Short mmCIF file of C-alpha atoms in Angstrom, two decimals:
data_model
loop_
_atom_site.label_atom_id
_atom_site.label_comp_id
_atom_site.label_asym_id
_atom_site.label_seq_id
_atom_site.Cartn_x
_atom_site.Cartn_y
_atom_site.Cartn_z
CA MET U 1 0.00 0.00 0.00
CA THR U 2 1.17 3.54 -0.78
CA LEU U 3 0.56 6.68 1.25
CA ALA U 4 1.21 10.22 0.04
CA PHE U 5 1.42 13.19 2.34
CA THR U 6 2.18 16.87 2.40
CA ILE U 7 3.11 19.26 5.20
CA CYS U 8 1.73 22.74 5.72
CA SER U 9 0.27 25.18 8.19
CA ILE U 10 -3.33 26.37 7.93
CA ASN U 11 -2.30 29.26 5.67
CA TYR U 12 -1.40 26.74 2.92
CA LEU U 13 -4.50 24.55 3.10
CA ALA U 14 -5.71 25.77 -0.29
CA GLN U 15 -2.57 24.32 -1.87
CA ALA U 16 -2.77 21.11 0.19
CA GLN U 17 -6.38 20.55 -0.87
CA THR U 18 -5.52 21.17 -4.52
CA LEU U 19 -2.81 18.53 -4.28
CA GLY U 20 -5.21 16.13 -2.58
CA GLN U 21 -7.85 16.61 -5.24
CA SER U 22 -5.31 15.87 -7.97
CA LEU U 23 -4.31 12.64 -6.21
CA GLN U 24 -7.96 11.64 -5.80
CA LYS U 25 -8.46 12.09 -9.53
CA THR U 26 -5.31 10.37 -10.76
CA ASN U 27 -4.41 7.93 -7.98
CA PRO U 28 -7.55 7.07 -5.99
CA ASP U 29 -5.83 3.98 -4.59
CA ILE U 30 -3.20 6.10 -2.78
CA GLU U 31 -4.04 7.28 0.73
CA TYR U 32 -3.51 11.00 1.26
CA VAL U 33 -2.69 12.79 4.53
CA ILE U 34 -2.09 16.46 5.29
CA GLY U 35 0.57 16.82 7.97
CA LEU U 36 -0.58 19.98 9.73
CA VAL U 37 2.06 22.11 11.44
CA ASP U 38 -0.61 23.98 13.34
CA ARG U 39 -3.32 23.56 15.99
CA LEU U 40 -6.93 23.17 14.89
CA ASP U 41 -8.12 23.71 18.47
CA GLN U 42 -6.64 27.21 18.39
CA VAL U 43 -8.68 28.44 15.44
CA THR U 44 -12.33 28.24 14.43
CA LEU U 45 -12.59 27.38 10.75
CA ASP U 46 -15.82 28.02 8.90
CA THR U 47 -17.66 24.74 8.44
CA ASP U 48 -17.24 24.79 4.66
CA LYS U 49 -13.50 25.48 5.04
CA ILE U 50 -12.65 22.25 6.90
CA PRO U 51 -10.70 20.14 4.38
CA PRO U 52 -12.24 16.78 3.37
CA PHE U 53 -8.87 15.06 3.85
CA GLN U 54 -7.08 13.41 6.76
CA LEU U 55 -5.38 16.03 8.93
CA LEU U 56 -2.56 14.80 11.14
CA GLU U 57 -1.42 17.56 13.49
CA ILE U 58 2.25 17.77 14.33
CA ASP U 59 1.74 17.38 18.08
CA LYS U 60 0.17 13.94 17.45
CA ILE U 61 3.26 12.22 15.98
CA GLY U 62 5.49 12.22 19.06
CA ILE U 63 8.39 14.56 18.25
CA ASP U 64 10.22 14.82 21.58
CA CYS U 65 12.05 18.02 20.59
CA LEU U 66 9.06 19.83 19.03
CA ASP U 67 9.10 22.71 21.54
CA GLU U 68 12.76 23.41 20.84
CA MET U 69 12.22 23.24 17.08
CA CYS U 70 9.32 25.69 17.32
CA GLU U 71 11.52 28.02 19.36
CA ASN U 72 14.44 27.91 16.94
CA TYR U 73 12.80 27.78 13.51
CA ASP U 74 10.69 30.11 11.39
CA ILE U 75 7.62 28.77 9.60
CA THR U 76 9.49 27.60 6.49
CA GLU U 77 12.24 25.93 8.50
CA LEU U 78 9.76 24.22 10.83
CA ASN U 79 7.58 22.86 8.03
CA THR U 80 10.63 21.32 6.35
CA ALA U 81 12.32 20.13 9.55
CA VAL U 82 9.46 17.83 10.52
CA LYS U 83 9.45 15.95 7.19
CA PRO U 84 11.50 12.91 8.27
CA PHE U 85 9.51 12.71 11.52
CA TYR U 86 6.32 12.18 9.50
CA PHE U 87 8.04 9.47 7.44
CA ASP U 88 9.14 7.84 10.67
CA TYR U 89 5.63 8.03 12.13
CA PHE U 90 3.97 6.46 9.09
CA PHE U 91 6.43 3.58 8.82
CA LYS U 92 6.33 2.80 12.54
CA ASN U 93 2.58 3.09 13.02
CA ARG U 94 1.25 1.76 9.72
CA LYS U 95 2.65 -1.69 9.09
CA ASP U 96 0.38 -1.94 6.04
CA ILE U 97 2.25 0.87 4.32
CA GLN U 98 5.07 -0.11 1.97
CA ASN U 99 5.70 3.23 0.25
CA VAL U 100 5.47 6.78 1.59
CA ILE U 101 5.64 9.69 -0.84
CA TYR U 102 6.11 13.31 0.17
CA PHE U 103 4.88 16.19 -2.03
CA ASP U 104 5.09 19.89 -1.25
CA PRO U 105 1.56 21.32 -1.02
CA ASP U 106 2.09 23.50 -4.12
CA ILE U 107 2.26 20.49 -6.43
CA ILE U 108 -0.37 19.02 -8.73
CA VAL U 109 -0.18 15.35 -9.73
CA TYR U 110 -1.34 14.85 -13.32
CA GLN U 111 -0.77 11.15 -13.94
CA LYS U 112 -0.86 7.74 -12.32
CA LEU U 113 2.22 7.25 -10.11
CA SER U 114 2.85 3.72 -11.41
CA ARG U 115 6.38 4.57 -12.61
CA LEU U 116 7.23 5.78 -9.10
CA THR U 117 5.81 2.75 -7.31
CA GLU U 118 7.66 0.49 -9.75
CA SER U 119 10.87 2.39 -8.99
CA LEU U 120 10.30 2.01 -5.25
CA ALA U 121 10.06 -1.75 -5.73
CA GLU U 122 13.64 -1.64 -7.04
CA LYS U 123 15.13 1.25 -5.07
CA SER U 124 13.79 2.41 -1.72
CA ILE U 125 14.63 6.12 -2.08
CA VAL U 126 13.67 8.22 -5.12
CA ILE U 127 14.78 11.86 -5.43
CA THR U 128 14.83 14.41 -8.26
CA PRO U 129 17.64 16.85 -9.08
CA HIS U 130 16.81 20.50 -9.54
CA ILE U 131 18.37 20.37 -13.01
CA SER U 132 19.67 17.63 -15.29
CA SER U 133 21.57 19.73 -17.82
CA PRO U 134 23.68 22.92 -17.87
CA ILE U 135 22.00 26.33 -17.89
CA LEU U 136 23.12 28.04 -21.09
CA ASP U 137 20.88 31.13 -21.32
CA ASP U 138 21.97 34.75 -20.79
CA PHE U 139 20.68 35.22 -17.25
CA ASP U 140 23.16 35.86 -14.45
CA THR U 141 21.88 33.07 -12.21
CA LYS U 142 23.38 29.77 -13.32
CA GLU U 143 24.12 26.48 -11.58
CA ILE U 144 25.48 28.40 -8.58
CA ALA U 145 21.90 28.97 -7.42
CA HIS U 146 21.58 25.22 -6.92
CA LEU U 147 24.88 25.01 -5.11
CA ASN U 148 23.25 27.40 -2.64
CA THR U 149 19.92 25.61 -2.34
CA GLY U 150 20.89 21.97 -2.89
CA ILE U 151 21.39 19.61 -5.82
CA TYR U 152 18.04 17.88 -5.17
CA ASN U 153 14.62 19.40 -4.68
CA LEU U 154 12.94 18.16 -1.54
CA GLY U 155 9.49 19.22 -2.64
CA PHE U 156 9.33 15.54 -3.52
CA ILE U 157 10.87 12.37 -2.14
CA GLY U 158 9.60 8.81 -2.37
CA VAL U 159 10.61 6.24 0.24
CA GLY U 160 9.91 2.51 0.27
CA ARG U 161 10.16 0.45 3.43
CA SER U 162 13.62 -1.12 3.75
CA ASN U 163 16.33 -1.38 6.38
CA GLU U 164 18.49 1.16 4.58
CA SER U 165 15.70 3.69 4.02
CA LEU U 166 14.70 3.49 7.69
CA GLN U 167 18.33 4.10 8.63
CA MET U 168 18.33 7.13 6.32
CA ILE U 169 15.22 8.52 8.00
CA ASP U 170 16.81 8.16 11.46
CA TRP U 171 19.95 9.96 10.25
CA TRP U 172 17.83 12.68 8.57
CA LYS U 173 15.77 13.25 11.73
CA GLU U 174 18.89 13.81 13.81
CA ARG U 175 20.28 16.37 11.36
CA LEU U 176 17.05 18.35 11.11
CA LYS U 177 16.47 18.69 14.85
CA ASN U 178 18.90 21.61 14.97
CA ASP U 179 20.19 22.21 11.46
CA CYS U 180 17.24 22.81 9.17
CA ARG U 181 17.93 26.52 8.91
CA ILE U 182 18.19 28.96 6.05
CA ASP U 183 21.83 29.86 6.69
CA LEU U 184 23.71 29.88 3.40
CA CYS U 185 26.92 31.17 4.98
CA ASN U 186 27.07 27.96 7.00
CA GLY U 187 26.06 25.69 4.13
CA LEU U 188 22.43 25.24 5.16
CA PHE U 189 19.24 25.65 3.17
CA VAL U 190 16.50 23.93 5.19
CA ASP U 191 16.48 20.16 4.52
CA GLN U 192 17.85 20.19 0.98
CA HIS U 193 21.64 20.24 1.46
CA TRP U 194 21.42 17.22 3.73
CA ILE U 195 19.99 15.13 0.91
CA ASN U 196 23.16 15.77 -1.12
CA PHE U 197 24.70 13.06 1.06
CA VAL U 198 21.99 10.46 0.54
CA PRO U 199 23.17 9.08 -2.85
CA ILE U 200 26.62 8.69 -1.26
CA PHE U 201 25.65 7.23 2.11
CA TYR U 202 22.83 4.99 0.79
CA LYS U 203 23.91 4.58 -2.84
CA ASP U 204 22.54 1.08 -3.36
CA SER U 205 19.03 2.23 -2.42
CA VAL U 206 18.81 5.54 -4.26
CA LEU U 207 17.32 6.35 -7.65
CA ILE U 208 18.03 9.84 -9.00
CA GLU U 209 14.97 10.26 -11.23
CA LYS U 210 15.53 12.45 -14.31
CA HIS U 211 12.26 11.75 -16.14
CA PRO U 212 11.21 15.12 -17.68
CA GLY U 213 7.70 14.74 -16.29
CA TYR U 214 8.83 14.61 -12.66
CA ASN U 215 8.89 17.76 -10.53
CA VAL U 216 8.57 20.19 -13.43
CA ALA U 217 9.14 23.66 -11.99
CA TYR U 218 10.65 27.08 -12.65
CA TRP U 219 14.17 25.79 -11.91
CA ASN U 220 14.17 23.25 -14.76
CA LEU U 221 12.07 25.02 -17.39
CA HIS U 222 15.27 25.86 -19.32
CA GLU U 223 15.48 22.16 -20.23
CA ARG U 224 11.79 21.32 -20.57
CA GLN U 225 9.31 22.41 -23.22
CA ILE U 226 5.62 22.10 -22.36
CA THR U 227 3.07 20.97 -24.94
CA LYS U 228 -0.39 19.47 -24.81
CA GLU U 229 -2.00 16.51 -26.56
CA GLY U 230 -5.71 16.29 -25.91
CA ASP U 231 -6.09 16.73 -22.15
CA THR U 232 -2.52 15.63 -21.37
CA PHE U 233 0.25 18.10 -20.63
CA LEU U 234 3.67 16.96 -21.84
CA SER U 235 7.22 17.89 -20.88
CA ASN U 236 9.70 17.14 -23.67
CA HIS U 237 7.04 14.89 -25.22
CA GLU U 238 6.60 12.86 -22.02
CA PRO U 239 3.47 13.17 -19.83
CA ILE U 240 3.91 15.54 -16.90
CA ILE U 241 3.67 13.34 -13.82
CA PHE U 242 3.63 16.25 -11.39
CA PHE U 243 4.21 19.99 -11.68
CA HIS U 244 5.62 22.04 -8.81
CA TYR U 245 4.20 25.58 -8.65
CA SER U 246 6.88 26.72 -6.23
CA GLY U 247 6.72 30.42 -5.38
CA TYR U 248 3.51 31.12 -7.28
CA GLN U 249 1.26 33.65 -5.52
CA LEU U 250 -2.34 34.52 -6.33
CA SER U 251 -1.57 38.04 -5.15
CA LYS U 252 0.95 38.32 -8.02
CA PRO U 253 -0.78 36.38 -10.80
CA ASN U 254 1.53 37.66 -13.53
CA SER U 255 4.66 36.22 -11.92
CA VAL U 256 5.65 32.58 -12.44
CA SER U 257 7.46 32.45 -9.09
CA LYS U 258 8.58 34.94 -6.47
CA TYR U 259 11.96 33.20 -6.43
CA GLN U 260 13.08 33.93 -10.01
CA ASP U 261 12.75 36.12 -13.10
CA ARG U 262 14.16 33.81 -15.81
CA SER U 263 10.81 32.36 -16.88
CA THR U 264 7.85 34.66 -17.48
CA PHE U 265 4.49 34.20 -19.12
CA GLU U 266 5.82 36.34 -21.98
CA ASN U 267 8.86 34.20 -22.79
CA ARG U 268 7.18 30.91 -21.78
CA PRO U 269 3.64 31.01 -23.20
CA ASP U 270 3.67 27.20 -23.12
CA ILE U 271 3.07 27.27 -19.32
CA ILE U 272 0.23 29.81 -19.25
CA GLU U 273 -2.61 27.27 -19.35
CA LEU U 274 -1.08 25.25 -16.49
CA PHE U 275 -0.83 28.30 -14.27
CA LYS U 276 -4.28 29.66 -15.13
CA ASP U 277 -5.77 26.31 -14.15
CA TYR U 278 -3.75 26.22 -10.93
CA ALA U 279 -4.77 29.77 -9.98
CA GLN U 280 -8.45 28.90 -10.40
CA LYS U 281 -8.06 25.80 -8.25
CA LEU U 282 -6.49 27.85 -5.44
CA LYS U 283 -9.35 30.34 -5.61
CA ASP U 284 -11.91 27.53 -5.51
CA ASN U 285 -10.14 26.11 -2.45
CA PHE U 286 -10.41 29.36 -0.43
CA ASN U 287 -6.82 30.57 -0.70
CA ASP U 288 -7.78 34.12 0.34
CA TYR U 289 -9.39 32.78 3.51
CA TYR U 290 -6.61 30.47 4.69
CA ILE U 291 -3.69 32.74 3.89
CA GLN U 292 -4.75 35.20 6.60
CA ILE U 293 -4.52 32.65 9.44
CA PRO U 294 -1.18 32.73 11.31
CA CYS U 295 0.55 29.52 12.36
CA PHE U 296 0.05 28.74 16.06
CA TYR U 297 3.62 27.50 16.52
CA ILE U 298 5.44 30.53 15.13
CA LYS U 299 5.98 33.21 17.74
CA PRO U 300 7.09 36.79 17.02
CA PRO U 301 10.86 36.81 16.48
CA LYS U 302 12.94 37.70 19.48
CA VAL U 303 15.38 40.60 19.26
CA LYS U 304 18.83 39.08 19.54
CA ARG U 305 20.96 40.32 22.43
CA TYR U 306 23.69 41.66 20.13
CA LYS U 307 21.07 43.77 18.31
CA ARG U 308 19.83 45.21 21.61
CA VAL U 309 23.43 46.08 22.60
CA ARG U 310 24.14 47.65 19.21
CA LYS U 311 20.97 49.73 19.41
CA ALA U 312 21.94 50.96 22.89
CA LEU U 313 25.45 51.91 21.72
CA GLN U 314 24.04 53.83 18.76
CA LEU U 315 21.54 55.80 20.85
CA PRO U 316 23.90 58.72 21.82
CA PHE U 317 24.93 59.20 18.19
CA ARG U 318 21.30 59.25 17.06
CA LYS U 319 20.52 61.92 19.61
CA VAL U 320 23.40 64.06 18.35
CA LEU U 321 22.27 63.62 14.75
CA ALA U 322 18.74 64.60 15.75
CA LEU U 323 20.05 67.84 17.24
CA ILE U 324 22.04 68.62 14.09
CA ASP U 325 18.99 68.03 11.92
#
């Protein structure tokens, strides 16, 4: 049996529901769970806004260091740091589950995941690289962007039950307890840099999937051309298995992603229909309602002691400047 899950806070439930609906349509035999990094008992959702999918709140999966993680991480870091803990929970508490697949909430699945389940029967860890070929256009940002953010995109990872994959999850959990930060100067970009080690540490169990229909997103559009045959979207003439709408915002509908400016709807008209459809699905799933609800676990940032000291030291100079003005 295969289970797919995503992780989000309440503010991303429109995306999580859109993903769930796509799985219901294309893979009705796969169980779907929303891992909720939030507290439903701390908010009153309108009756028609309660998602019709399984919601598994983060405090229910037994993370012994959850309080410390909430204290140390922002909302992006926390939502990525708990990923291996959900894998661990599913494998330990659901003996009927053979495969567990993670998708970021801003993904739509367009096809049956039979290729993936077949791969997981051979290899117990499936990951996708951000890019599979050099970037040769005239933009300044090249492969160095992926050196900063990780060779593999962790918006997707498939894991089959095996001794080696369970060892990987234990190792991954330990690393993300304290080091799932966005701290590029220290070599960290949430959970993604850690996965650079996985094909080395667990090489016999890892498939690096380069199928052009997997994890199509702004970062690999330079190597993928989108077309359509009938109702099927294709990437380099292969069916799109899942598309990752990373960084797309309804509030900025004319931007492909807040993270880049290489691909636009002007220079990539082949993606317009995909994004128009996605935008409508988010609207239908109450994006404007959910996005206003803050995450229970994220507290206002504390002012670091060194910033307080620096502010105090600068105070006399500011007073002098005020007098001069």
